[in-house]
GROMACS .gro file of C-alpha atoms in nm:
model
  176
    1MET     CA    1  13.005  -1.413  16.269
    2PRO     CA    2  12.823  -1.736  16.138
    3LYS     CA    3  12.614  -1.731  15.825
    4SER     CA    4  12.265  -1.769  15.811
    5LYS     CA    5  12.116  -2.027  15.601
    6SER     CA    6  12.007  -1.812  15.294
    7GLU     CA    7  12.372  -1.699  15.280
    8LYS     CA    8  12.514  -2.004  15.292
    9LYS     CA    9  12.598  -2.157  14.911
   10LYS     CA   10  12.336  -2.394  14.836
   11GLU     CA   11  12.414  -2.728  14.651
   12PRO     CA   12  12.191  -2.858  14.402
   13GLN     CA   13  11.916  -3.123  14.589
   14LYS     CA   14  11.744  -3.410  14.428
   15ARG     CA   15  11.391  -3.370  14.396
   16ILE     CA   16  11.238  -3.656  14.569
   17GLU     CA   17  10.851  -3.657  14.536
   18TYR     CA   18  10.581  -3.891  14.458
   19ARG     CA   19  10.271  -3.830  14.274
   20GLY     CA   20   9.973  -3.966  14.255
   21LYS     CA   21   9.573  -3.897  14.133
   22ASN     CA   22   9.503  -3.690  14.436
   23VAL     CA   23   9.809  -3.748  14.648
   24ARG     CA   24  10.132  -3.596  14.629
   25VAL     CA   25  10.432  -3.661  14.868
   26SER     CA   26  10.772  -3.429  14.843
   27ARG     CA   27  11.084  -3.429  15.057
   28THR     CA   28  11.032  -3.043  15.116
   29GLY     CA   29  10.643  -3.018  15.083
   30GLY     CA   30  10.547  -3.296  15.311
   31LEU     CA   31  10.221  -3.455  15.205
   32SER     CA   32   9.940  -3.287  15.023
   33ALA     CA   33   9.603  -3.409  14.952
   34THR     CA   34   9.415  -3.215  14.664
   35LYS     CA   35   9.037  -3.314  14.498
   36THR     CA   36   8.898  -3.078  14.244
   37PHE     CA   37   8.555  -3.044  14.131
   38LYS     CA   38   8.462  -2.919  13.789
   39GLY     CA   39   8.147  -2.816  13.630
   40ASP     CA   40   8.049  -2.595  13.311
   41GLY     CA   41   8.388  -2.403  13.312
   42TYR     CA   42   8.357  -2.310  13.752
   43GLY     CA   43   8.561  -2.540  13.945
   44ALA     CA   44   8.666  -2.578  14.319
   45THR     CA   45   8.990  -2.704  14.469
   46ILE     CA   46   9.070  -2.822  14.818
   47ASN     CA   47   9.438  -2.892  14.927
   48THR     CA   48   9.504  -3.006  15.247
   49ASN     CA   49   9.873  -2.745  15.205
   50HIS     CA   50   9.688  -2.470  15.049
   51GLY     CA   51   9.327  -2.453  15.124
   52VAL     CA   52   9.008  -2.393  14.950
   53ARG     CA   53   9.032  -2.243  14.582
   54LEU     CA   54   8.701  -2.154  14.364
   55HIS     CA   55   8.811  -2.060  14.020
   56LYS     CA   56   8.634  -1.991  13.668
   57ARG     CA   57   8.767  -2.069  13.326
   58LEU     CA   58   8.745  -1.725  13.105
   59PHE     CA   59   8.895  -1.925  12.780
   60ARG     CA   60   9.099  -2.200  12.697
   61GLY     CA   61   9.458  -2.129  12.935
   62THR     CA   62   9.319  -1.871  13.133
   63ARG     CA   63   9.142  -1.896  13.477
   64MET     CA   64   9.066  -1.641  13.744
   65GLY     CA   65   8.967  -1.719  14.123
   66PHE     CA   66   9.000  -1.693  14.502
   67GLN     CA   67   9.230  -1.892  14.710
   68ASN     CA   68   9.263  -1.827  15.070
   69GLY     CA   69   9.076  -1.462  14.998
   70ASN     CA   70   9.363  -1.357  14.765
   71PHE     CA   71   9.271  -1.296  14.379
   72GLN     CA   72   9.438  -1.492  14.121
   73PHE     CA   73   9.455  -1.461  13.731
   74ILE     CA   74   9.669  -1.700  13.568
   75GLY     CA   75   9.691  -1.762  13.200
   76ARG     CA   76   9.913  -2.041  13.046
   77TYR     CA   77   9.961  -2.073  12.682
   78ASN     CA   78  10.231  -2.290  12.474
   79SER     CA   79  10.324  -2.242  12.126
   80GLY     CA   80  10.636  -2.452  11.966
   81PRO     CA   81  10.889  -2.441  12.207
   82PHE     CA   82  10.782  -2.118  12.408
   83ASN     CA   83  10.545  -2.093  12.688
   84PHE     CA   84  10.353  -1.781  12.766
   85ASN     CA   85  10.228  -1.718  13.122
   86ILE     CA   86  10.004  -1.431  13.210
   87SER     CA   87   9.932  -1.300  13.614
   88LYS     CA   88   9.822  -1.006  13.742
   89THR     CA   89  10.174  -0.921  13.871
   90GLY     CA   90  10.316  -0.966  13.507
   91VAL     CA   91  10.395  -1.157  13.190
   92SER     CA   92  10.674  -1.395  13.129
   93THR     CA   93  10.761  -1.619  12.827
   94SER     CA   94  10.985  -1.898  12.856
   95LEU     CA   95  11.231  -2.142  12.581
   96LYS     CA   96  11.182  -2.547  12.677
   97ASN     CA   97  11.370  -2.812  12.612
   98LYS     CA   98  11.462  -3.166  12.725
   99ARG     CA   99  11.730  -2.998  13.014
  100GLY     CA  100  11.460  -2.744  13.160
  101SER     CA  101  11.332  -2.399  13.078
  102TYR     CA  102  11.507  -2.048  13.009
  103ASN     CA  103  11.301  -1.777  13.107
  104LEU     CA  104  11.339  -1.527  12.840
  105LEU     CA  105  11.190  -1.207  13.066
  106LYS     CA  106  11.246  -1.324  13.427
  107PRO     CA  107  11.592  -1.563  13.385
  108ASN     CA  108  11.593  -1.638  13.781
  109TYR     CA  109  11.259  -1.824  13.735
  110SER     CA  110  11.451  -2.075  13.474
  111SER     CA  111  11.500  -2.447  13.536
  112PHE     CA  112  11.783  -2.694  13.472
  113ARG     CA  113  11.806  -3.089  13.499
  114LEU     CA  114  12.073  -3.313  13.467
  115GLY     CA  115  12.092  -3.650  13.625
  116GLY     CA  116  11.791  -3.613  13.814
  117ILE     CA  117  11.866  -3.336  13.977
  118GLN     CA  118  11.688  -2.992  13.943
  119ILE     CA  119  11.859  -2.655  13.973
  120ARG     CA  120  11.680  -2.323  13.955
  121GLY     CA  121  11.769  -1.959  13.951
  122LYS     CA  122  12.054  -1.795  13.861
  123ASN     CA  123  12.278  -2.091  13.803
  124ALA     CA  124  11.979  -2.321  13.623
  125ALA     CA  125  11.983  -1.938  13.379
  126THR     CA  126  12.363  -2.018  13.358
  127PHE     CA  127  12.371  -2.371  13.271
  128GLN     CA  128  12.061  -2.316  13.019
  129LEU     CA  129  12.256  -2.033  12.833
  130ILE     CA  130  12.543  -2.272  12.819
  131TYR     CA  131  12.367  -2.566  12.708
  132MET     CA  132  12.158  -2.374  12.431
  133LEU     CA  133  12.491  -2.205  12.281
  134ILE     CA  134  12.622  -2.589  12.248
  135ILE     CA  135  12.280  -2.730  12.066
  136LEU     CA  136  12.329  -2.405  11.874
  137CYS     CA  137  12.703  -2.499  11.743
  138VAL     CA  138  12.576  -2.845  11.691
  139ASN     CA  139  12.327  -2.788  11.493
  140PHE     CA  140  12.509  -2.511  11.281
  141VAL     CA  141  12.768  -2.802  11.214
  142LYS     CA  142  12.448  -3.049  11.112
  143ILE     CA  143  12.297  -2.784  10.902
  144PHE     CA  144  12.654  -2.738  10.714
  145TRP     CA  145  12.717  -3.100  10.705
  146HIS     CA  146  12.385  -3.159  10.499
  147ILE     CA  147  12.410  -2.874  10.265
  148PHE     CA  148  12.795  -2.966  10.139
  149THR     CA  149  12.680  -3.329  10.124
  150SER     CA  150  12.396  -3.189   9.906
  151ILE     CA  151  12.666  -2.952   9.735
  152LEU     CA  152  12.845  -3.247   9.631
  153TRP     CA  153  12.579  -3.511   9.552
  154PHE     CA  154  12.420  -3.231   9.329
  155GLY     CA  155  12.750  -3.145   9.165
  156PHE     CA  156  12.820  -3.530   9.080
  157LEU     CA  157  12.525  -3.548   8.931
  158ILE     CA  158  12.537  -3.236   8.708
  159LEU     CA  159  12.901  -3.377   8.628
  160LYS     CA  160  12.755  -3.745   8.566
  161TRP     CA  161  12.493  -3.597   8.315
  162PHE     CA  162  12.705  -3.383   8.150
  163ILE     CA  163  12.976  -3.679   8.090
  164ASP     CA  164  12.662  -3.921   7.968
  165PHE     CA  165  12.495  -3.652   7.750
  166LEU     CA  166  12.861  -3.588   7.593
  167ILE     CA  167  12.927  -3.970   7.545
  168GLY     CA  168  12.584  -4.010   7.376
  169PHE     CA  169  12.641  -3.693   7.170
  170PHE     CA  170  12.970  -3.811   7.039
  171LYS     CA  171  12.837  -4.174   6.998
  172GLY     CA  172  12.537  -4.015   6.802
  173PHE     CA  173  12.783  -3.804   6.595
  174LYS     CA  174  12.956  -4.137   6.509
  175GLY     CA  175  12.705  -4.320   6.372
  176ALA     CA  176  12.541  -4.071   6.160
   0.00000   0.00000   0.00000
């Protein structure tokens, strides 16, 4: 019995796209044109692939609106390496790094990029965990190296001060 497309092992695919101000062309999504009209907290977006979206800004990072008759509530916030997302279906938080992001609450929404290839889902979560463990180990080695060299340097300075003190003490004792 042949396997369907969804059951076959998916190979990582390279993302090929062009993003302009109002145009996006991609390998999977095709051609899409977008125009947004904004004013005083209200906005309307017309997209050739997704239809019309009417939205209202509630406060910084949060908006609600309607797209194709469906209610939307989206909140996106970031603080340092963390991103927080709120929607009508729930809350998630992710940790971003230069290789992508690891979603702490929903690991299957993670992403990983290497060599121009982007991976998403369970495989990305696995690669992100491995990458973060390697970075954690490298940073521990760096911290311990800095602590070790600082202790050696301060030990050397204390020893040098003590020797200089003794030399000055004996010179002053002989001179008196």
